[in-house]
Tab-separated table of C-alpha atoms in Angstrom:
chain	number	residue	atom	x	y	z
A	1	UNK	CA	-9.164	15.732	12.851
A	2	UNK	CA	-5.720	14.357	12.331
A	3	UNK	CA	-5.083	11.838	9.667
A	4	UNK	CA	-3.433	8.613	11.107
A	5	UNK	CA	-0.865	6.389	9.300
A	6	UNK	CA	1.150	3.314	9.719
A	7	UNK	CA	4.625	2.866	8.509
A	8	UNK	CA	5.231	0.258	5.715
A	9	UNK	CA	7.747	-1.570	7.950
A	10	UNK	CA	5.007	-2.410	10.346
A	11	UNK	CA	2.757	-3.823	7.639
A	12	UNK	CA	5.629	-5.832	6.189
A	13	UNK	CA	6.333	-7.312	9.661
A	14	UNK	CA	2.730	-8.032	10.483
A	15	UNK	CA	2.050	-9.757	7.261
A	16	UNK	CA	5.415	-11.404	6.912
A	17	UNK	CA	6.032	-9.937	3.476
A	18	UNK	CA	9.266	-10.323	1.503
A	19	UNK	CA	10.943	-6.897	0.476
A	20	UNK	CA	11.741	-7.491	-3.234
A	21	UNK	CA	12.756	-3.720	-3.682
A	22	UNK	CA	12.652	-0.569	-1.572
A	23	UNK	CA	14.043	2.820	-2.334
A	24	UNK	CA	14.378	3.816	1.297
A	25	UNK	CA	13.726	2.415	4.798
A	26	UNK	CA	10.215	1.286	5.008
A	27	UNK	CA	9.739	2.911	8.344
A	28	UNK	CA	9.841	6.242	6.295
A	29	UNK	CA	6.909	5.314	4.099
A	30	UNK	CA	3.533	6.066	5.588
A	31	UNK	CA	0.246	4.375	4.596
A	32	UNK	CA	-2.738	6.543	5.125
A	33	UNK	CA	-5.644	4.405	3.910
A	34	UNK	CA	-7.060	0.911	4.577
A	35	UNK	CA	-8.255	0.685	0.993
A	36	UNK	CA	-6.268	-1.428	-1.354
A	37	UNK	CA	-6.484	-1.953	-5.103
A	38	UNK	CA	-6.028	-4.536	-7.737
A	39	UNK	CA	-5.083	-2.485	-10.674
A	40	UNK	CA	-6.383	-4.798	-13.445
A	41	UNK	CA	-8.479	-2.054	-15.080
A	42	UNK	CA	-5.566	0.348	-15.023
A	43	UNK	CA	-3.354	-2.210	-16.721
A	44	UNK	CA	-5.921	-2.368	-19.594
A	45	UNK	CA	-5.736	1.311	-19.965
A	46	UNK	CA	-8.842	2.410	-18.030
A	47	UNK	CA	-7.739	4.833	-15.319
A	48	UNK	CA	-10.899	6.982	-14.646
A	49	UNK	CA	-11.254	5.891	-11.029
A	50	UNK	CA	-7.888	4.738	-10.223
A	51	UNK	CA	-6.640	5.886	-6.683
A	52	UNK	CA	-2.818	6.017	-6.384
A	53	UNK	CA	-2.947	6.426	-2.620
A	54	UNK	CA	-3.813	2.840	-2.225
A	55	UNK	CA	-1.406	-0.162	-1.900
A	56	UNK	CA	-1.644	-2.040	-5.234
A	57	UNK	CA	-1.872	-5.803	-5.410
A	58	UNK	CA	-0.861	-8.168	-8.244
A	59	UNK	CA	-2.360	-11.513	-8.177
A	60	UNK	CA	-2.724	-14.323	-10.717
A	61	UNK	CA	-5.184	-12.216	-12.938
A	62	UNK	CA	-2.787	-9.165	-13.110
A	63	UNK	CA	0.308	-11.176	-13.614
A	64	UNK	CA	-1.536	-13.506	-16.147
A	65	UNK	CA	-2.854	-10.665	-18.114
A	66	UNK	CA	0.622	-8.975	-18.337
A	67	UNK	CA	2.197	-12.161	-19.621
A	68	UNK	CA	-0.160	-12.169	-22.683
A	69	UNK	CA	0.935	-8.744	-23.771
A	70	UNK	CA	3.755	-7.940	-26.195
A	71	UNK	CA	6.764	-6.583	-24.225
A	72	UNK	CA	6.213	-3.015	-25.357
A	73	UNK	CA	2.606	-2.923	-24.209
A	74	UNK	CA	3.498	-4.589	-21.024
A	75	UNK	CA	6.157	-1.882	-20.313
A	76	UNK	CA	3.628	0.716	-21.106
A	77	UNK	CA	0.998	-0.531	-18.741
A	78	UNK	CA	3.414	-1.188	-15.963
A	79	UNK	CA	5.033	2.362	-16.464
A	80	UNK	CA	1.585	3.870	-16.095
A	81	UNK	CA	1.067	2.132	-12.727
A	82	UNK	CA	4.395	3.043	-11.291
A	83	UNK	CA	4.223	6.779	-12.750
A	84	UNK	CA	1.222	7.222	-10.478
A	85	UNK	CA	3.574	6.524	-7.500
A	86	UNK	CA	1.451	4.353	-5.354
A	87	UNK	CA	2.735	3.674	-1.802
A	88	UNK	CA	3.714	0.073	-2.605
A	89	UNK	CA	2.952	-2.975	-4.836
A	90	UNK	CA	2.496	-6.364	-3.384
A	91	UNK	CA	2.759	-9.422	-5.499
A	92	UNK	CA	0.949	-12.381	-4.064
A	93	UNK	CA	1.309	-16.202	-4.291
A	94	UNK	CA	4.970	-15.874	-4.534
A	95	UNK	CA	4.608	-14.974	-8.206
A	96	UNK	CA	7.666	-13.909	-10.160
A	97	UNK	CA	8.193	-10.157	-10.485
A	98	UNK	CA	8.565	-8.824	-14.001
A	99	UNK	CA	11.909	-6.966	-14.783
A	100	UNK	CA	9.874	-3.877	-15.815
A	101	UNK	CA	8.290	-3.859	-12.356
A	102	UNK	CA	11.623	-3.606	-10.811
A	103	UNK	CA	12.831	-1.087	-13.423
A	104	UNK	CA	9.910	1.327	-12.929
A	105	UNK	CA	9.751	0.723	-9.093
A	106	UNK	CA	13.380	1.991	-8.927
A	107	UNK	CA	12.692	4.892	-11.375
A	108	UNK	CA	9.622	6.112	-9.356
A	109	UNK	CA	10.805	4.868	-5.904
A	110	UNK	CA	7.937	2.530	-5.209
A	111	UNK	CA	8.495	-0.448	-2.799
A	112	UNK	CA	7.783	-3.959	-4.235
A	113	UNK	CA	6.862	-6.618	-1.729
A	114	UNK	CA	5.847	-10.157	-2.138
A	115	UNK	CA	3.662	-12.579	-0.230
A	116	UNK	CA	3.314	-16.404	-0.252
A	117	UNK	CA	-0.411	-16.001	0.492
A	118	UNK	CA	-3.137	-16.215	-2.054
A	119	UNK	CA	-4.548	-12.888	-3.153
A	120	UNK	CA	-7.851	-12.993	-1.284
A	121	UNK	CA	-6.248	-14.043	2.015
A	122	UNK	CA	-3.522	-11.327	1.652
A	123	UNK	CA	-6.067	-8.604	0.921
A	124	UNK	CA	-8.377	-9.603	3.799
A	125	UNK	CA	-5.438	-9.521	6.251
A	126	UNK	CA	-4.005	-6.333	4.843
A	127	UNK	CA	-7.235	-4.452	4.931
A	128	UNK	CA	-8.021	-5.798	8.495
A	129	UNK	CA	-4.663	-4.622	9.729
A	130	UNK	CA	-4.754	-1.288	7.943
A	131	UNK	CA	-8.302	-0.608	9.169
A	132	UNK	CA	-7.064	-0.714	12.797
A	133	UNK	CA	-3.872	1.121	12.225
A	134	UNK	CA	-5.222	4.096	10.299
A	135	UNK	CA	-8.595	4.283	12.107
A	136	UNK	CA	-9.671	7.710	13.511
A	137	UNK	CA	-9.144	7.836	17.306
A	138	UNK	CA	-10.786	9.692	20.143
A	139	UNK	CA	-8.301	10.752	22.878
A	140	UNK	CA	-9.636	11.660	26.117
A	141	UNK	CA	-7.682	13.778	28.514
A	142	UNK	CA	-8.337	13.593	32.171
A	143	UNK	CA	-6.876	15.844	34.691
A	144	UNK	CA	-7.434	15.627	38.341
A	145	UNK	CA	-8.553	18.788	40.184
A	146	UNK	CA	-5.628	20.948	41.393
A	147	UNK	CA	-5.418	21.646	45.078
A	148	UNK	CA	-5.412	25.282	44.048
A	149	UNK	CA	-8.908	24.938	42.539
A	150	UNK	CA	-11.427	26.506	45.005
A	151	UNK	CA	-14.237	24.202	45.932
A	152	UNK	CA	-16.037	27.024	47.772
A	153	UNK	CA	-16.231	29.379	44.722
A	154	UNK	CA	-19.710	29.141	43.369
């Protein structure tokens, strides 16, 4: 069964996201899963079940946690996230984007987007949209009988 995807530009348009940084045209970046991730545990150093194929989302908790860290530790954790090369990072609530985020987004070519929505609302809309876009499909092909088909051959 083929794997379906949606281009990131369609997601940006549908959810009215601001493009903070992109390494290439968003139409060239496919999203294959409706699952999304808030990487709070990864930012603390726990990466056992981290899935880099998911769009990553920074909300108040992630940004708040990162602001409490010394700069070198913050850089290290943000580097770990971007080195995994997720398809995109979305920052919610129109929060500021750390300079380190832009630096590593550029280095690893990961788009950074921003939403004015609160984190829960954004995640709900994103998952709903992606679930439709990447859902498996059944295609039925109907062909009408050809005049050359013999109806008397049995």
